[in-house]
Short mmCIF file of C-alpha atoms in Angstrom, two decimals:
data_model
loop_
_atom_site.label_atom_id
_atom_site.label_comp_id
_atom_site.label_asym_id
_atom_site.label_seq_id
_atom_site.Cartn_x
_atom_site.Cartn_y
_atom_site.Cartn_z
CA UNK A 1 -7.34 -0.96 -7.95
CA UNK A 2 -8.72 -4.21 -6.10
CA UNK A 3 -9.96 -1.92 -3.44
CA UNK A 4 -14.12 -1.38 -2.96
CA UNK A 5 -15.63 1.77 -4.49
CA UNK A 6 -13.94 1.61 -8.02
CA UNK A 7 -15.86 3.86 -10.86
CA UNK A 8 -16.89 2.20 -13.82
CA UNK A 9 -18.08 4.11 -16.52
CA UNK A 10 -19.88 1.34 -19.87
CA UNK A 11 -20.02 2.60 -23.30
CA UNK A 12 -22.59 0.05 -24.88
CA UNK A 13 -25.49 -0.74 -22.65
CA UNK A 14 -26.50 -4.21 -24.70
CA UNK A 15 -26.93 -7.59 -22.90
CA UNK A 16 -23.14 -8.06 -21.93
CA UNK A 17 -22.69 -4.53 -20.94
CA UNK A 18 -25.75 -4.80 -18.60
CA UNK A 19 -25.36 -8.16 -17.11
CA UNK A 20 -21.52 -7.23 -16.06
CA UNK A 21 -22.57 -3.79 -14.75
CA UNK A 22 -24.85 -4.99 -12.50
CA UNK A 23 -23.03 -8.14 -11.24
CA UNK A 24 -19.90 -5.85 -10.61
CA UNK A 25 -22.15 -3.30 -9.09
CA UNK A 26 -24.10 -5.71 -6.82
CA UNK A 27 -21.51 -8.46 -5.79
CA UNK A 28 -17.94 -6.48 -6.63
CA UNK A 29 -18.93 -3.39 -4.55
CA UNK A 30 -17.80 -1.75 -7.91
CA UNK A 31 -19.27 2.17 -8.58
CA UNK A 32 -21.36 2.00 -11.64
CA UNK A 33 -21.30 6.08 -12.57
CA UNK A 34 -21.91 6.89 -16.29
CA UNK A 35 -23.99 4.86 -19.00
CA UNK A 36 -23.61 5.93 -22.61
CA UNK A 37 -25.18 3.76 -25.36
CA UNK A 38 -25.73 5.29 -29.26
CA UNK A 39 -29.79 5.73 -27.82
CA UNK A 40 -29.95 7.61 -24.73
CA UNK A 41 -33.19 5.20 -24.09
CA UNK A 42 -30.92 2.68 -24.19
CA UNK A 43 -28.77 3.70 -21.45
CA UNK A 44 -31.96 4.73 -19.44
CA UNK A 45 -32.80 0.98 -19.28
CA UNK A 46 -29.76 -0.15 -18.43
CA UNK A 47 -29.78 2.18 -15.38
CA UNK A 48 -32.67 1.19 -14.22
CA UNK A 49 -31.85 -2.61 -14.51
CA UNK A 50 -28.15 -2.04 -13.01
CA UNK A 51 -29.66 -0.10 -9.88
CA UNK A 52 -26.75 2.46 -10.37
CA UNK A 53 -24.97 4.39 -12.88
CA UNK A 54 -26.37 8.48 -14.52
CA UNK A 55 -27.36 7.62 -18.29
CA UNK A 56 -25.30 10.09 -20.42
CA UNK A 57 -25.65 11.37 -24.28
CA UNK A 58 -22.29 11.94 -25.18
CA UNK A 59 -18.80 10.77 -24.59
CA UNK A 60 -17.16 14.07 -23.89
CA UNK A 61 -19.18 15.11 -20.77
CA UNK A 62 -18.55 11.54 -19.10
CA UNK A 63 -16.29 11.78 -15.34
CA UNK A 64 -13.41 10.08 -15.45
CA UNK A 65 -13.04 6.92 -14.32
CA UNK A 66 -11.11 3.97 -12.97
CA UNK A 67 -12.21 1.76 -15.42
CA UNK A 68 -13.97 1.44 -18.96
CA UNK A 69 -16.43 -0.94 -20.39
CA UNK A 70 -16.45 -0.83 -24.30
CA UNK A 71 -19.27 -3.59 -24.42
CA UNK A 72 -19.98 -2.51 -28.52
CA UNK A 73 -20.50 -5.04 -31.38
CA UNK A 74 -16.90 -5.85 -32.70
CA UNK A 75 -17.28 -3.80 -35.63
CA UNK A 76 -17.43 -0.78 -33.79
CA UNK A 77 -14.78 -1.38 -31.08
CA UNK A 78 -11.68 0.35 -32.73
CA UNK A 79 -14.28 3.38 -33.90
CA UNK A 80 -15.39 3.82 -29.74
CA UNK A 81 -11.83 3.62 -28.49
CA UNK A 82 -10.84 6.14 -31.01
CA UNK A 83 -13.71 8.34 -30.40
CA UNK A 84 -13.42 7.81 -26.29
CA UNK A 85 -9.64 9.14 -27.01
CA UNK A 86 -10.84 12.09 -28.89
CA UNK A 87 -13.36 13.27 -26.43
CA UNK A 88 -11.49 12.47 -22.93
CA UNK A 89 -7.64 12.92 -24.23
CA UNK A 90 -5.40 12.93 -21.31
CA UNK A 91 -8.22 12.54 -18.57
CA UNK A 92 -7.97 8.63 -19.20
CA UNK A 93 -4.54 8.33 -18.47
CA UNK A 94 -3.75 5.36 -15.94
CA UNK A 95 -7.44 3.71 -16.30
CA UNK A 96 -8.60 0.47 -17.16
CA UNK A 97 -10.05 0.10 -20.60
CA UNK A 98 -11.50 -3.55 -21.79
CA UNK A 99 -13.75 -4.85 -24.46
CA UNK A 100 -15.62 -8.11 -24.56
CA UNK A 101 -14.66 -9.23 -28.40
CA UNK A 102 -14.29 -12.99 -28.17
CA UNK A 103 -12.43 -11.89 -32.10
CA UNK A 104 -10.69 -8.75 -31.42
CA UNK A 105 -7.57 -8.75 -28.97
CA UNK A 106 -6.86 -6.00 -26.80
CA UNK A 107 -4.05 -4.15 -29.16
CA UNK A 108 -7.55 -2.69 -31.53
CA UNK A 109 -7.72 -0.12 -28.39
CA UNK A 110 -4.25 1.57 -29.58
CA UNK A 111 -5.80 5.21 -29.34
CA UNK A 112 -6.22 4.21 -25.31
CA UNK A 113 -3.36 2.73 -24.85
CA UNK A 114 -1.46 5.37 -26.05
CA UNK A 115 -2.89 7.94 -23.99
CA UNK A 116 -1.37 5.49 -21.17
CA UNK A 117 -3.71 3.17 -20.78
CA UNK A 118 -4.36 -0.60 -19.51
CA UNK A 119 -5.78 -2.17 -22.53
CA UNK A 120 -7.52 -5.97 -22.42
CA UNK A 121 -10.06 -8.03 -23.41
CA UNK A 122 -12.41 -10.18 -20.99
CA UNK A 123 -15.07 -12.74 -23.26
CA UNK A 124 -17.49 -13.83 -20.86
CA UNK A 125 -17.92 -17.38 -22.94
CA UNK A 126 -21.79 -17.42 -22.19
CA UNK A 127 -24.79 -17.33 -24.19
CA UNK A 128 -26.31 -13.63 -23.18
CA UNK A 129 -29.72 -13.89 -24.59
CA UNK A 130 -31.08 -11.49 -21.68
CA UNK A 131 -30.01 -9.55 -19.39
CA UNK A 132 -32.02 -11.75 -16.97
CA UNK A 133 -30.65 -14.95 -17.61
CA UNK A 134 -26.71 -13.27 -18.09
CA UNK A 135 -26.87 -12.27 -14.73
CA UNK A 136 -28.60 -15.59 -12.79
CA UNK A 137 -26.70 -18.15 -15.13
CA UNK A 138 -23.26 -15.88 -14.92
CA UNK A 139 -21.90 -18.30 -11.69
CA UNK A 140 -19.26 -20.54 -13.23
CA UNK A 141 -18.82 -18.81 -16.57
CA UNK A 142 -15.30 -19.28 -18.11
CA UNK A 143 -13.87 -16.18 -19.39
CA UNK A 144 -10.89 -15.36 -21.64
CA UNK A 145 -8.63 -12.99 -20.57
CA UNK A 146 -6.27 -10.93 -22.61
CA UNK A 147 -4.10 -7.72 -22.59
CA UNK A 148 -1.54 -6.15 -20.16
CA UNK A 149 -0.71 -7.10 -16.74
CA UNK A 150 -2.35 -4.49 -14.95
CA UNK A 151 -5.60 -5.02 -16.64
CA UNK A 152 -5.41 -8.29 -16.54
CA UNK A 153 -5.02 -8.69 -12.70
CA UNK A 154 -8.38 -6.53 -12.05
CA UNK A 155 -10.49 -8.52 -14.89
CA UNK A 156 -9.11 -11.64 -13.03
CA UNK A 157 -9.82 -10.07 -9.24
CA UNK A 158 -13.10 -8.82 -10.31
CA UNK A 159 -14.37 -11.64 -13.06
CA UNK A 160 -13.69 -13.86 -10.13
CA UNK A 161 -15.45 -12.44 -7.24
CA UNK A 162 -18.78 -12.13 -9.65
CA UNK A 163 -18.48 -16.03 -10.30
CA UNK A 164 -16.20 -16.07 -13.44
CA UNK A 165 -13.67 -18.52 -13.90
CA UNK A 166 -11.19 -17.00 -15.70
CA UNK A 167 -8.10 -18.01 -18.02
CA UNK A 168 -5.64 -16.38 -20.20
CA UNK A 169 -5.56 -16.31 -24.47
CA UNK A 170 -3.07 -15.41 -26.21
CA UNK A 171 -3.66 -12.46 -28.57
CA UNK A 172 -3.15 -14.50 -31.56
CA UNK A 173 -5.24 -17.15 -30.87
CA UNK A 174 -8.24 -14.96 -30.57
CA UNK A 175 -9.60 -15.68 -33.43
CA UNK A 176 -9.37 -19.42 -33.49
CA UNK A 177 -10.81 -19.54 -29.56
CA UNK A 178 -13.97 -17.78 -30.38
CA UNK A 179 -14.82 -19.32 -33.96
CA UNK A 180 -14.59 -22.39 -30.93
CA UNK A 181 -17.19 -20.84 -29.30
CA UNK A 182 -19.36 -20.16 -32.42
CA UNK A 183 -19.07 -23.82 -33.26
CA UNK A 184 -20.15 -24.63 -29.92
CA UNK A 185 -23.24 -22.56 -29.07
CA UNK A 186 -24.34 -20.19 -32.39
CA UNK A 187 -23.80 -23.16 -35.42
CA UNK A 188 -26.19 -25.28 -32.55
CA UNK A 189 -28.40 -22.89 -32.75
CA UNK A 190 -28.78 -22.84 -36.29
CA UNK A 191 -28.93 -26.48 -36.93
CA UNK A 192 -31.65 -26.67 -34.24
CA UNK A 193 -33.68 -24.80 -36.56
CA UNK A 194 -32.36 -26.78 -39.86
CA UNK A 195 -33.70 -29.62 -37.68
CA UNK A 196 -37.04 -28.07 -36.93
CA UNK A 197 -37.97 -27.36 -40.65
CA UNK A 198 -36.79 -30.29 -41.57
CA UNK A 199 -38.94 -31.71 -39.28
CA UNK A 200 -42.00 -29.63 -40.18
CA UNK A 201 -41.90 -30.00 -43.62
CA UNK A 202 -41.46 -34.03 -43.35
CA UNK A 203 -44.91 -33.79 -41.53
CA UNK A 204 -44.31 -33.96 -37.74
CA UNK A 205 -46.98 -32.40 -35.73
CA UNK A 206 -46.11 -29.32 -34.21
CA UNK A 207 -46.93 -29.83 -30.89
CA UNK A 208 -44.41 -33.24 -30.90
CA UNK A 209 -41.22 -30.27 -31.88
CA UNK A 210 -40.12 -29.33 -28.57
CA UNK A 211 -40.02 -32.85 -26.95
CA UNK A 212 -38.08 -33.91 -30.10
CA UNK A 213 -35.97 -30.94 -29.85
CA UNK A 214 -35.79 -31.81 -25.76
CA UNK A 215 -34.73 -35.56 -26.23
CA UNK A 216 -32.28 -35.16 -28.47
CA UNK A 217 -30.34 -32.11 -27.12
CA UNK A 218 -30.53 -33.20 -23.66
CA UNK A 219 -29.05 -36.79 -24.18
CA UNK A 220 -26.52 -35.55 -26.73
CA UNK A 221 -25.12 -33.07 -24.68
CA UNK A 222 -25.11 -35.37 -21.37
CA UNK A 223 -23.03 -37.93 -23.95
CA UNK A 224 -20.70 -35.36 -24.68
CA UNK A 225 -20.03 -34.04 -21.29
CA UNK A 226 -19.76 -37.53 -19.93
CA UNK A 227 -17.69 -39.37 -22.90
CA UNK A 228 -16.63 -36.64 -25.00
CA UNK A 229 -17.72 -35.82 -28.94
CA UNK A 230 -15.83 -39.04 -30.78
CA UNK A 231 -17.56 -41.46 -28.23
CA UNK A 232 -20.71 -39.36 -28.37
CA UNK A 233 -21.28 -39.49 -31.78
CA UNK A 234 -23.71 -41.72 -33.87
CA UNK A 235 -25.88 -41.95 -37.02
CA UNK A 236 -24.81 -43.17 -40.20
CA UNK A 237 -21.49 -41.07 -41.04
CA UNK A 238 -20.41 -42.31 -37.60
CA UNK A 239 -21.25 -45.90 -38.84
CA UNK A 240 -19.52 -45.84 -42.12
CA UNK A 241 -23.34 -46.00 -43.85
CA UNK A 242 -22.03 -43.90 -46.82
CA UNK A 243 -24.95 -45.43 -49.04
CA UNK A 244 -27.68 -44.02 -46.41
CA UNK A 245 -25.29 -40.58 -46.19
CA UNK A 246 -25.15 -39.98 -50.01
CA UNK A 247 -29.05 -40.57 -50.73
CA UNK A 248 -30.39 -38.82 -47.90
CA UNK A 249 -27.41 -35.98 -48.19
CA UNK A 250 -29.31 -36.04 -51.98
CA UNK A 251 -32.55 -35.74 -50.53
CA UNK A 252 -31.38 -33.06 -48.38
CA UNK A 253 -30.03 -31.06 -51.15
CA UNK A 254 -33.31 -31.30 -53.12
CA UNK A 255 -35.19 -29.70 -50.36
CA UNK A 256 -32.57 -27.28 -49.33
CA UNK A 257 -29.65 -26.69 -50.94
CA UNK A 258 -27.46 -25.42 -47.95
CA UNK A 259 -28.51 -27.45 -45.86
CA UNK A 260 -27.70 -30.03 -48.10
CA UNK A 261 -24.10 -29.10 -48.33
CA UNK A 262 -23.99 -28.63 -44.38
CA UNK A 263 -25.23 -32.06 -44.42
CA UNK A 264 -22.48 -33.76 -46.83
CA UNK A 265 -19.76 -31.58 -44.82
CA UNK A 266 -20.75 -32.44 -41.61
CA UNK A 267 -20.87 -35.66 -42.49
CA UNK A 268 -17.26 -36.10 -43.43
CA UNK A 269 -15.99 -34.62 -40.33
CA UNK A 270 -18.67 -36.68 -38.06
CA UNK A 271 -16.50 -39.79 -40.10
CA UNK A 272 -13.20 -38.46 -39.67
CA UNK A 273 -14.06 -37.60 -35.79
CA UNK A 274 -15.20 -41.02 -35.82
CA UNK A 275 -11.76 -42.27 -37.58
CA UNK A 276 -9.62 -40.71 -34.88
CA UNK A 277 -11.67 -42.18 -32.08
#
């Protein structure tokens, strides 16, 4: 199945589900055919950004297909493979079937797999906040790969040829790899905006929060790339300052009180990172 013209049907027309569909359709030669998303709106859009692919209502009346995108919320990824097997049955015998769970491994698709077939999971490790910027930022993205050998080898033929760089996971360290990934990008996230009401409510003009933001994220993560986190770190728990830690962790707590424990938490493992260093 590494061969041009292979059908792709998506169930879940979200950010991933449309960034992949049209990179596969547009540089993979890949045959984007039916879109079905729980709002038939949904999959409308995602036609129209994907340049291929007949939006579709229901799972039943979908053609079969060489392979299957379950691009769902991970909640909801055993419930559409057991659905899908309900409403194709034997038609999906021999096909590709993957999710993009950076959680889940490939064996919550059981109901597929035992209508015979290839089962896996490919996590695109990339922060889709369009599906604009998925599909011009995609080049380079490293993507975890895991599930049977058959699926495997397309997600790593395909993956590849869009820009992916791809690697394998095993199954049961799933869950450990993507709370990685959380760490990473989504807890950033949310202590950039700690940081910016922090900042806010200490009196900093307004207009003075992106350059902050800008400066400090920009030589932080140029530190880390270039020395790696222990080398990169500083401020007081990386000093050993615990006087200036405890009163301003107090301080902290007063105006926030998760925050504050974020603060004395973080603190211990910036020291203990520091410590191994």
């Amino acid at each position: 199945m590494t061969t041009p013209n292979i059908k792709l049907n998506v169930i879940g027309c979200g950010r991933v589900g449309q960034t992949l569909a049209a990179l596969l359709h547009q540089q993979a030669r890949v045959q984007v055919q039916d879109l079905y998303s729980r709002s038939f709106s949904s999959a409308e859009q995602a036609a129209q950004f994907v340049g291929a692919g007949k939006p579709v209502a229901a799972l039943q009346p979908m053609r079969p297909a060489d392979v299957w995108l379950l691009s769902v919320p991970d909640a909801q990824v055993g419930a559409v493979a057991q659905a899908l097997a309900d409403a194709q049955g034997a038609k999906l015998a021999g096909a590709i079937v993957f999710h993009n769970s950076g959680f889940l491994s490939a064996a919550v698709l059981k109901p597929l797999q035992a209508l015979g077939c290839h089962a896996a999971s490919a996590h695109p490790v990339l922060n889709f906040a369009s599906p604009d910027t998925g599909v011009r930022q995609f080049a380079g993205t490293p993507c975890g790969l895991e599930g049977d050998a058959v699926a495997l080898a397309w997600l790593h033929t395909m993956l590849t040829a869009i820009g992916g760089r791809c690697f394998e996971i095993a199954s049961a360290d799933k869950p450990l790899y993507h709370a990685a990934a959380v760490f990473s990008s989504n807890f950033t996230v949310v202590l950039q905006g700690i940081a910016q009401d922090a900042w806010q409510s200490a009196g900093v003009p307004l207009e003075l929060m992106r350059p902050l933001t800008e400066a400090l994220l920009t030589s932080t993560v140029d530190n880390v790339l270039s020395m790696g986190p222990a080398k990169a770190l500083t401020g007081p728990a990386a000093r050993g300052d615990k006087a200036v830690v405890q009163a301003q962790g107090a301080i902290v707590q007063q105006w926030n009180a998760p925050a504050g424990e974020a603060y004395a938490l973080l603190s211990q493992l910036a020291a203990e990172l520091k410590q191994r260093a």
